[in-house]
Coordinates of C-alpha atoms in Angstrom, one line a residue:
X1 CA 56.9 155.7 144.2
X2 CA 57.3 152.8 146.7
X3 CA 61.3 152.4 146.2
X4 CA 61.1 155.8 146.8
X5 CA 59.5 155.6 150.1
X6 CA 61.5 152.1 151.4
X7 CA 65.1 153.8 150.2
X8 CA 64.2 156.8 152.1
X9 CA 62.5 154.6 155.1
X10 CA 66.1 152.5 155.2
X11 CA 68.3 155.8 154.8
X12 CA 66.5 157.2 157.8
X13 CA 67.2 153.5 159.8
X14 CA 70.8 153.6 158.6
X15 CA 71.5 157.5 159.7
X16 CA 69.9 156.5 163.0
X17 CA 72.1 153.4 163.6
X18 CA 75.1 155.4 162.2
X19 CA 74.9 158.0 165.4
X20 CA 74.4 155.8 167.6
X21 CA 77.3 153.7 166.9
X22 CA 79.1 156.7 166.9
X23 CA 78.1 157.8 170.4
X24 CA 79.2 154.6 172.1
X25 CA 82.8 155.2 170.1
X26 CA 82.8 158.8 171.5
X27 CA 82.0 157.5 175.0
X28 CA 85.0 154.7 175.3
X29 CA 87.7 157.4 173.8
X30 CA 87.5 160.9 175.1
X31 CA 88.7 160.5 177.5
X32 CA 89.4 164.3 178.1
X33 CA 85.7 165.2 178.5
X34 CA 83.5 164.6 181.2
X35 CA 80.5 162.3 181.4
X36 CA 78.0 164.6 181.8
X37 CA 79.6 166.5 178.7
X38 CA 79.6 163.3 176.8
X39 CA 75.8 162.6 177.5
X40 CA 75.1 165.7 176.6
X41 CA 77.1 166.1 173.2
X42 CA 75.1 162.7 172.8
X43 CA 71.8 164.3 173.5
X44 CA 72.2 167.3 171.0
X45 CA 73.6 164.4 168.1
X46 CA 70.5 162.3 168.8
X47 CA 67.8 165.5 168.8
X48 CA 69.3 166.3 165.4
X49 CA 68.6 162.8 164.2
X50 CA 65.4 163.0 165.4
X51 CA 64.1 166.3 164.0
X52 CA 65.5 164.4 160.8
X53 CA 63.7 161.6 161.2
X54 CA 60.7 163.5 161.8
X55 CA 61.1 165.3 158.7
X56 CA 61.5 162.3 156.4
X57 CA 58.7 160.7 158.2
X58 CA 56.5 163.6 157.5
X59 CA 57.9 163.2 154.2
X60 CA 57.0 159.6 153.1
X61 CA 53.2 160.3 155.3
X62 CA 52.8 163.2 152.8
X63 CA 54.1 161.0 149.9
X64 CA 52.0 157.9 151.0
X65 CA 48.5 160.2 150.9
X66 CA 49.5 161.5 147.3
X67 CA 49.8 157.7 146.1
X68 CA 47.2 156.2 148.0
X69 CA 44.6 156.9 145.3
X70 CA 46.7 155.3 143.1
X71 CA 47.8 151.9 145.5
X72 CA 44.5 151.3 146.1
X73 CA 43.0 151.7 143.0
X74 CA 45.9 149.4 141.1
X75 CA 46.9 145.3 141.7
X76 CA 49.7 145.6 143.5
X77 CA 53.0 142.6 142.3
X78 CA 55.3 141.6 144.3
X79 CA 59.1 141.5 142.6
X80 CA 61.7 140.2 144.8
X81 CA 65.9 140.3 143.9
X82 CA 68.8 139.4 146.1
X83 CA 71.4 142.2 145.9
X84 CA 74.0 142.4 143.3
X85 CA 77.6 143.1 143.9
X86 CA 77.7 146.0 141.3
X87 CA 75.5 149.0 143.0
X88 CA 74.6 149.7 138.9
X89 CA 72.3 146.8 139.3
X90 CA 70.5 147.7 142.0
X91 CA 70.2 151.4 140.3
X92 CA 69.1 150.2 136.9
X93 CA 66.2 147.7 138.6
X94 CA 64.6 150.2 140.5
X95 CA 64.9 152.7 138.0
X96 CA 63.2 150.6 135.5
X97 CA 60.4 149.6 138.0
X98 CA 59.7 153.0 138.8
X99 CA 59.9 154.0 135.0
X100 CA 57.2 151.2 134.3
X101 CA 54.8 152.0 137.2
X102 CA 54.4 155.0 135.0
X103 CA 53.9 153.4 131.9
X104 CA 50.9 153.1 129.8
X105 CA 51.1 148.8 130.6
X106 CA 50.8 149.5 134.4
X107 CA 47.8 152.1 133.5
X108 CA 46.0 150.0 131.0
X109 CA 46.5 146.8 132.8
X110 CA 45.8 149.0 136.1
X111 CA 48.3 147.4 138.5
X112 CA 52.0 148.4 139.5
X113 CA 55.6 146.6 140.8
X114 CA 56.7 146.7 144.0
X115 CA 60.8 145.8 144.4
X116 CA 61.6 143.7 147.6
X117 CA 65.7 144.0 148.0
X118 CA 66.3 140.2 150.3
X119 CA 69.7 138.7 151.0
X120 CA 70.8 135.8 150.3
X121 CA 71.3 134.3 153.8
X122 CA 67.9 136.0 154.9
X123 CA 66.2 134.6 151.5
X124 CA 64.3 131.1 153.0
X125 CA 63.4 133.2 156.5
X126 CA 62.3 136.3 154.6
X127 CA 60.0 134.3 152.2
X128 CA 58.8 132.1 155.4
X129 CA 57.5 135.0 157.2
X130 CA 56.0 136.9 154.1
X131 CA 53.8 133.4 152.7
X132 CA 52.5 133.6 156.5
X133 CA 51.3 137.5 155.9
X134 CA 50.1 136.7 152.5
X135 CA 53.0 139.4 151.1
X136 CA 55.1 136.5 149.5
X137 CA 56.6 137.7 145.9
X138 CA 55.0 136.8 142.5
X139 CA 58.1 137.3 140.4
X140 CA 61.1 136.2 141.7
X141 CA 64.7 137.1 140.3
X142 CA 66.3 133.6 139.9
X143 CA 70.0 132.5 138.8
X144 CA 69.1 129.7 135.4
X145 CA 70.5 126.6 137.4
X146 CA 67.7 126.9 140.0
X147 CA 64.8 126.2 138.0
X148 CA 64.8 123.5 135.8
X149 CA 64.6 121.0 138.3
X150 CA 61.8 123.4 140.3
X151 CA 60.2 123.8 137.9
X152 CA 59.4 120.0 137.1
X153 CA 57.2 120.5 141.0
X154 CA 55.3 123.3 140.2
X155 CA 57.1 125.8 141.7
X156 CA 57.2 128.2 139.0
X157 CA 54.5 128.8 136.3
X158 CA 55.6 128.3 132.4
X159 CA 55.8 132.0 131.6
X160 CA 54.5 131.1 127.5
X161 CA 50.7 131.4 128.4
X162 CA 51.6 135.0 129.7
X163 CA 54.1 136.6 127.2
X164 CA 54.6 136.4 123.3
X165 CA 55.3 134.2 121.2
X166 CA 58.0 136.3 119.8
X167 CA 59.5 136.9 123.2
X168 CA 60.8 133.6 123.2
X169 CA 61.4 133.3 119.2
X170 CA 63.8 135.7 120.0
X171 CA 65.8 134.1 122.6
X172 CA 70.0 132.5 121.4
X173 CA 70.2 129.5 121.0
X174 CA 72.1 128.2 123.8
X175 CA 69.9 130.9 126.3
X176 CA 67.1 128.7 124.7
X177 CA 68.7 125.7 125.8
X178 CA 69.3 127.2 129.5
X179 CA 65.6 128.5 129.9
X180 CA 63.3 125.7 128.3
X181 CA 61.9 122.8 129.9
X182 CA 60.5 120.0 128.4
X183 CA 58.8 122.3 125.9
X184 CA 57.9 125.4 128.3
X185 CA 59.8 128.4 130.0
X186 CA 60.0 128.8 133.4
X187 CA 62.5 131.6 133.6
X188 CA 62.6 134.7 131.1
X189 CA 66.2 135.9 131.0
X190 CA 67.7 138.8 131.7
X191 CA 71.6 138.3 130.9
X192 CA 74.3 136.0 130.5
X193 CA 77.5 135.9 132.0
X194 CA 80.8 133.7 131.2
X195 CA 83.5 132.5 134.2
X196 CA 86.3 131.7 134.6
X197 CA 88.0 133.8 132.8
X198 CA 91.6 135.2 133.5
X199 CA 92.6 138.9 135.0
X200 CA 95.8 139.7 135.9
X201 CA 97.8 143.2 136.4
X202 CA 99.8 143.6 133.1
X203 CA 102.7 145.9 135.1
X204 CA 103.0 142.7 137.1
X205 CA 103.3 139.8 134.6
X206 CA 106.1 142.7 132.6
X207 CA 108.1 143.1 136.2
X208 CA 108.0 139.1 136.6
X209 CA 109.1 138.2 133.1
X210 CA 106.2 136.1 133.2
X211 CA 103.8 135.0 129.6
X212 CA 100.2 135.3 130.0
X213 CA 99.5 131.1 131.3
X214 CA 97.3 128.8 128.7
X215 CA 97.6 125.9 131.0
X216 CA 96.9 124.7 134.1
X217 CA 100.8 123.9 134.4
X218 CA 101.7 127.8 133.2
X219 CA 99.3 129.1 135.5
X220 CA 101.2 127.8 138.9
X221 CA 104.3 128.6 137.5
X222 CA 103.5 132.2 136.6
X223 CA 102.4 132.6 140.1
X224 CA 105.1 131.4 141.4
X225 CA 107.4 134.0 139.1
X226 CA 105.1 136.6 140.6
X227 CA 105.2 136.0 143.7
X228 CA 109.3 135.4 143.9
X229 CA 110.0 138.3 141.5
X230 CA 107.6 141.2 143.0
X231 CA 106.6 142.8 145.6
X232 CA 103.2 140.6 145.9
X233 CA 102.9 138.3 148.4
X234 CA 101.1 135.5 146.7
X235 CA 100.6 134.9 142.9
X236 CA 96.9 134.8 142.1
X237 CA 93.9 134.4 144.5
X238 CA 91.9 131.1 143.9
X239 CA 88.5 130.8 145.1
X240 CA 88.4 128.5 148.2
X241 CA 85.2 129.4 149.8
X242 CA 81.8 127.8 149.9
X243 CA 81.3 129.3 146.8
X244 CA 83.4 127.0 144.9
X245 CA 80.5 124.7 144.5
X246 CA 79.8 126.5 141.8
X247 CA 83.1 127.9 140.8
X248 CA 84.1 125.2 140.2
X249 CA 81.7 124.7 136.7
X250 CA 84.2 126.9 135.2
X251 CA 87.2 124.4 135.3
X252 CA 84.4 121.7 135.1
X253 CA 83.0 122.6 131.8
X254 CA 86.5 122.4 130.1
X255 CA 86.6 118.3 130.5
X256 CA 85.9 116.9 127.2
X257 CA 85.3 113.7 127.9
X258 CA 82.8 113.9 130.3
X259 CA 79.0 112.9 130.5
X260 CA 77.0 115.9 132.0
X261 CA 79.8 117.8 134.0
X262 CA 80.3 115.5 137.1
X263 CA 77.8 112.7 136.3
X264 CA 76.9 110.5 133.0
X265 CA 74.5 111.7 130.4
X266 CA 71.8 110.1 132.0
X267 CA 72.4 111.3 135.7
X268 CA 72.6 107.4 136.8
X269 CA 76.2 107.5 137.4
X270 CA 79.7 109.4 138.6
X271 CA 83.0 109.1 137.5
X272 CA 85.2 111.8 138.9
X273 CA 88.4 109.3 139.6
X274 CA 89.8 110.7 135.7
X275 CA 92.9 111.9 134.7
X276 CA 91.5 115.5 134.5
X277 CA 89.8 115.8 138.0
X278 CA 93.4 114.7 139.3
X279 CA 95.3 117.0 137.7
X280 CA 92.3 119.9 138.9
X281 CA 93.0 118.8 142.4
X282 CA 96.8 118.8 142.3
X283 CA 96.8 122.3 140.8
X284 CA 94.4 124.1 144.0
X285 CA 96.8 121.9 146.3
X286 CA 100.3 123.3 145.0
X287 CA 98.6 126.8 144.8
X288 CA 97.8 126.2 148.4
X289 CA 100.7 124.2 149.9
X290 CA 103.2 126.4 148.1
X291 CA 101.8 129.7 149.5
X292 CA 101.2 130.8 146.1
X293 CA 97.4 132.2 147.3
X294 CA 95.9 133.2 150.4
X295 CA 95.0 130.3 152.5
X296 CA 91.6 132.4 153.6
X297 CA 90.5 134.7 150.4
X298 CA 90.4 138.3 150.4
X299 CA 86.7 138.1 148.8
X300 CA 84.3 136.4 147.7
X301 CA 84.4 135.0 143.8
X302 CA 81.5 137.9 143.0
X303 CA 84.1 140.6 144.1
X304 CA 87.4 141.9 141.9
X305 CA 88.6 144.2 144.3
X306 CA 91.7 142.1 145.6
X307 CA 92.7 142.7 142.0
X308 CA 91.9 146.0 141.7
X309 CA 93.4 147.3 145.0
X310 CA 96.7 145.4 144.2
X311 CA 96.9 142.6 146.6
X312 CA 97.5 140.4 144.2
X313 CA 98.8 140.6 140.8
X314 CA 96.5 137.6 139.0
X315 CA 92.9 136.4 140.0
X316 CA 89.8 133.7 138.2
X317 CA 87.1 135.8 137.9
X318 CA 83.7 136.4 135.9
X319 CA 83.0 138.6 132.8
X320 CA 81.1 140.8 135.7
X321 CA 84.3 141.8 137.1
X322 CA 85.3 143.5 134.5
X323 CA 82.5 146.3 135.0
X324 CA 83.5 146.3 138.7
X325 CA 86.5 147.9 137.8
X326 CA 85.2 150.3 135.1
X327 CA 82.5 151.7 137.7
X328 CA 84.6 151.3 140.5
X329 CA 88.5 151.4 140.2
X330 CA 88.6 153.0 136.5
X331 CA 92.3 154.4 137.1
X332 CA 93.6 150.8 136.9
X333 CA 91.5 150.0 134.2
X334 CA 95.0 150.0 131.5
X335 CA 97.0 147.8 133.8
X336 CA 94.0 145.5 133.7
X337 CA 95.0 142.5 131.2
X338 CA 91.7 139.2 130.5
X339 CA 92.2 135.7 128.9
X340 CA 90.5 132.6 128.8
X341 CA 91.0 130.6 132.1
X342 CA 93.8 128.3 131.4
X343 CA 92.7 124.8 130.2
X344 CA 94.3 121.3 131.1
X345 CA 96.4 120.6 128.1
X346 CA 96.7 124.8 127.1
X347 CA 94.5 124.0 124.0
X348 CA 92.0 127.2 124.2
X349 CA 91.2 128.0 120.5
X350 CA 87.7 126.9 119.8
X351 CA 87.3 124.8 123.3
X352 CA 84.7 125.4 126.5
X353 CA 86.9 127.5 128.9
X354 CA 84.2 128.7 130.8
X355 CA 80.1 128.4 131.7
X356 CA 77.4 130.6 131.3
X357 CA 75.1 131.6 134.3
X358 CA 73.2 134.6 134.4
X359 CA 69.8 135.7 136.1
X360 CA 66.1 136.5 134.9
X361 CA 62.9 136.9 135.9
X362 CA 60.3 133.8 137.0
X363 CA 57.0 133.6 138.2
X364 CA 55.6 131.8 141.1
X365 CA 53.4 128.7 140.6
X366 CA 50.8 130.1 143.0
X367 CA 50.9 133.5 141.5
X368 CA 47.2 135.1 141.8
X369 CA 48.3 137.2 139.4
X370 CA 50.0 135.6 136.3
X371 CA 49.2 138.1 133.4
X372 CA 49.8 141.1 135.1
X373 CA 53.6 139.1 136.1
X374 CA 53.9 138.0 132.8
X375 CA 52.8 141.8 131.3
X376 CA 56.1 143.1 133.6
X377 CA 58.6 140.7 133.0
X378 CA 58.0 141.2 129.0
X379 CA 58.1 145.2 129.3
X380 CA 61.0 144.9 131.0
X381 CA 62.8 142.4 129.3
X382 CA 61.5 140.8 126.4
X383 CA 60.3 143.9 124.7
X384 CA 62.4 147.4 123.9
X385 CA 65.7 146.3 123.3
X386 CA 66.9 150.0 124.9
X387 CA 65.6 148.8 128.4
X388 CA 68.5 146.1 128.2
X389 CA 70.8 148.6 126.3
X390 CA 70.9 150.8 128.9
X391 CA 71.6 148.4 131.6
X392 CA 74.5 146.5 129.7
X393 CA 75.9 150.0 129.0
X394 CA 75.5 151.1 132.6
X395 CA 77.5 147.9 133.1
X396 CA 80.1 148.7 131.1
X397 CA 79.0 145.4 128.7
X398 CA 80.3 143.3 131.4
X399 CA 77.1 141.6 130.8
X400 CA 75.6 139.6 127.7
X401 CA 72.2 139.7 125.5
X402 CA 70.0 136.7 125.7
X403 CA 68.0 138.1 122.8
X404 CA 69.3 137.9 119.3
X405 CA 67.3 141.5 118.4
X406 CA 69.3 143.1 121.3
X407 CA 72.8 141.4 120.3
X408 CA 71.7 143.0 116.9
X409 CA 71.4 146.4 118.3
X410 CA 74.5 145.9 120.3
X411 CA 76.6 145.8 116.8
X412 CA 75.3 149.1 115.8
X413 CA 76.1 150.8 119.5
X414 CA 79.8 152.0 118.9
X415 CA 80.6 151.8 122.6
X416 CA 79.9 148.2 122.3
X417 CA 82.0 147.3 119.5
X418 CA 84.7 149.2 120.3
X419 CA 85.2 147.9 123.8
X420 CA 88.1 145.4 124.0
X421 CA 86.6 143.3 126.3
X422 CA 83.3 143.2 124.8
X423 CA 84.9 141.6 122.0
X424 CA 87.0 139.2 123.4
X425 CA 83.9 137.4 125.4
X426 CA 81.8 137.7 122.1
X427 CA 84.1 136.1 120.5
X428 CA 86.3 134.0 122.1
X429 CA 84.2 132.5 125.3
X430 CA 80.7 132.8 124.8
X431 CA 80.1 130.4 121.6
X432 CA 81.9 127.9 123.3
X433 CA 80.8 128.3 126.7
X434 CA 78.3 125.5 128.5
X435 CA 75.5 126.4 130.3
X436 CA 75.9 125.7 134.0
X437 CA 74.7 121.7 135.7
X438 CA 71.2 121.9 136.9
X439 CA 70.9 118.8 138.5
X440 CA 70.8 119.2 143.1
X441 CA 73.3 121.2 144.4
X442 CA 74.0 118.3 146.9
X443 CA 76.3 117.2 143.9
X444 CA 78.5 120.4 143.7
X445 CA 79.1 120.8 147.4
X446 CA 79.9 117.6 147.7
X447 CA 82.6 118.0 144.8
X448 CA 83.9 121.4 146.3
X449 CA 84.2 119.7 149.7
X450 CA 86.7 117.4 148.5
X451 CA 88.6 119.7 146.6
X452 CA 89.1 121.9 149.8
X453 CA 90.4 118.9 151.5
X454 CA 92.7 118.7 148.7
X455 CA 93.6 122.2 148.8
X456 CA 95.0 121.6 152.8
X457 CA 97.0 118.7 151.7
X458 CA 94.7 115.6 151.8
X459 CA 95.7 112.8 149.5
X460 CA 94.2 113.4 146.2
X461 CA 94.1 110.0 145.1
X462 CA 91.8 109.0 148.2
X463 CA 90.1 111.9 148.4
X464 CA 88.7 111.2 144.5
X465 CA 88.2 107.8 145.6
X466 CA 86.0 109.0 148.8
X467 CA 84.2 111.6 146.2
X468 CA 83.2 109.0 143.9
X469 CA 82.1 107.0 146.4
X470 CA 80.2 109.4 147.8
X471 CA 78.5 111.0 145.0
X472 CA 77.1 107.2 143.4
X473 CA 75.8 107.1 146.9
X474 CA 73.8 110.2 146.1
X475 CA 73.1 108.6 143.2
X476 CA 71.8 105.6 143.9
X477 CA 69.5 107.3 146.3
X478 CA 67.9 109.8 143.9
X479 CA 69.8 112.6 144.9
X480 CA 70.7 114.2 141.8
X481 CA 67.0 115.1 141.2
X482 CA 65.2 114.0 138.1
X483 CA 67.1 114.6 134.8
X484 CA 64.4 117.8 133.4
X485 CA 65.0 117.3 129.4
X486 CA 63.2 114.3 128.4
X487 CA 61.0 115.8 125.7
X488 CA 63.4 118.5 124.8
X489 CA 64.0 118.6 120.8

């Protein structure tokens, strides 16, 4: 009932905007009509709109009388959710909120879900402006590395007081590991989802008379075959924006010999002068120097679609890109060919080629309404395995259960088990992968900083030197944030 009425309100806002953009381009370029005609061609577009308008207003008035009885009478809980890439996401939430705003919970518990759609870059002034009104959200979609650390202030409220025990008894092992702190759970998840991992266009690697690369080594060269012996004009597309602070735990993960990703097992200390963060940094610096990937990217590391257009034969990417192109560009879907992201040394059987991130569902520490939050989140995700069915499905299992009981009812979904790529993340990626580093994301930035100045040319020798330097500054100063697994068993 309210999506309803905000999809229709921003439909109506969008239509508007849309006409009146298009006005101003019909003003500057015919040039064959008058003024006056133009003003009033402009006139006639805009009453139409407006009649429209009208009508939809009229339409969510009549709507908001129907449900008033209802709004008033029920608690109302605030969920907010940044935006996903895939639109099925989007589809599937609302759906689901709407579905349990209907159900006998939100009737016997008498309250209901509002969904709050904020961007990321909006987020911080969004939730600003809404604690001042008092509209501020009670249950918050959350990525796993932001709360263990928030947590630890009171920032979110341990969900085990408000959901069953069997909702967490129920939980993976290693999605276990990602969502409990110091003995509680903050976050109650929704999916898992591996990166790096490899796609490349299999016409392309055929047409190059290039192998599928293992190594960090086989990777440049098989973008340099691609990009002399094709019609492409670079070989792969690296990431190289801001988001490689996080990216980067992909190639991070696959160093065996270190403490806890960049730092030491205790968080005191950094040691990212090694043999493997050299060899990291020379590889994104030949990719770059050598003009084997675009110096600015085509998209961001969420997004497939430089792939899946054909602008360039190879890219890193997550398991989520995979359902990208099902939904999106299915008529490339054959030429599509996956592997694990290369490693170091191009050992991959039964090694960490990738991290696990993912999203679920938390609740704020000031919540005034903790059962009702916890009462949601558990019908929605920690209850009928077919709610989470559905939505991997919708997906096209591009994302991963966090529940053993709906892994089990995975294996007895024949469009699961018989999907290739399915498969290969079930059983090649995910029972090695690592969950991602929690500790402040000062740390990350810091490292994908230097490995952009690498990427333009900088000495890599001095620019690890500078990094470590840097980061035991950070160090030394607290900056990592407190290490949140003391009392973990």
């Amino acid at each position: 009932m309210k999506i309803r009425k905000a999809v229709k309100l921003l439909g109506m806002t969008i239509l508007l905007s849309t006409v009146l953009s298009a006005c101003g381009t019909k003003t500057e370029t015919l040039e064959e009509t008058t003024a006056e005609e133009q003003t009033i061609a402009a006139s006639e577009e805009l009453t139409a709109v407006s009649e429209e308008v009208t009508a939809i207003n009229e339409e969510v008035i009549a709507e908001n009388e129907e449900n008033m009885t209802v709004s008033d009478e029920k608690t109302l809980v605030r969920l907010w959710c940044q935006p996903f890439t895939e639109v099925e996401t989007q589809q599937w939430l609302e759906n689901m909120v709407e579905e349990f705003n209907e159900s006998d919970v939100s009737n016997e518990k008498n309250f209901y879900v509002e969904l709050q759609w904020v961007t990321e870059d909006t987020w911080d002034a969004t939730l600003k402006a809404a604690q001042g009104a008092g509209t501020q959200p009670e249950i918050t979609v959350l990525n796993y590395a932001e709360v263990p650390l928030n947590s630890l202030n009171g920032e979110y409220t341990a969900l085990d007081d408000y959901m069953s025990d069997s909702c967490f008894t129920d939980l993976l092992d290693n999605v276990e590991e990602m969502t409990n702190v110091n003995g509680n759970h903050y976050i109650y998840p929704w999916f898992v989802e591996p990166y790096s991992i490899l796609f490349y266009r299999k016409s392309a690697l055929e047409e190059a008379g290039a192998e599928v690369p293992t190594s960090w080594d086989e990777l440049y060269e098989c973008a340099k075959l691609l990009k002399e012996n094709t019609e492409y004009e670079y070989g792969i597309a690296m990431p190289n924006t801001s988001q490689l602070g996080w990216v980067a735990w992909g190639f991070q993960a696959q160093d065996e010999n270190a403490g806890y990703f960049l730092l030491s097992e205790d968080w005191q200390t950094a040691d990212v002068n090694t043999e493997f963060h050299q060899q990291l940094f020379t590889l994104f610096q030949k990719m770059y120097t050598d003009e084997l990937t675009p110096e600015a990217a085509f998209s961001s590391y969420n997004e497939i679609y430089p792939l899946a257009q054909g602008y360039v034969p190879m890219a890193l990417g997550g398991s989520w890109s995979i359902g990208q192109i099902k939904n999106t560009y299915p008529d490339v879907l054959d030429d599509i060919g996956y592997a694990v992201c290369p490693t170091i040394d191009g050992e991959t059987e039964g090694k960490t080629t990738a991290v696990i991130g993912g999203w679920g569902m938390a609740i704020d520490g000031k919540a005034e309404h903790p059962e009702e939050c916890g009462a949601f989140i558990e019908w929605l995700l920690g209850g009928d395995t077919s709610h989470l069915i559905s939505f991997m499905s919708d997906l096209g299992f591009s994302k991963f259960a966090a529940r053993k009981s709906v892994e089990e009812a995975l294996a007895e979904i024949d469009e699961a088990v018989n999907d290739p790529f399915y498969s290969f993340v079930s059983e090649s990626i995910l029972s090695n992968s690592k969950m991602e580093p929690v500790y402040e994301w000062t740390i990350s930035e810091k490292y994908a900083d230097a490995l952009i100045k690498a990427s333009k040319g900088e000495d890599v020798q001095s620019t690890l030197d500078d990094l470590q330097t840097e980061l035991n500054r950070i160090l030394k100063a607290g900056g990592q944030g407190t290490y949140p697994y003391d009392d973990l068993e």
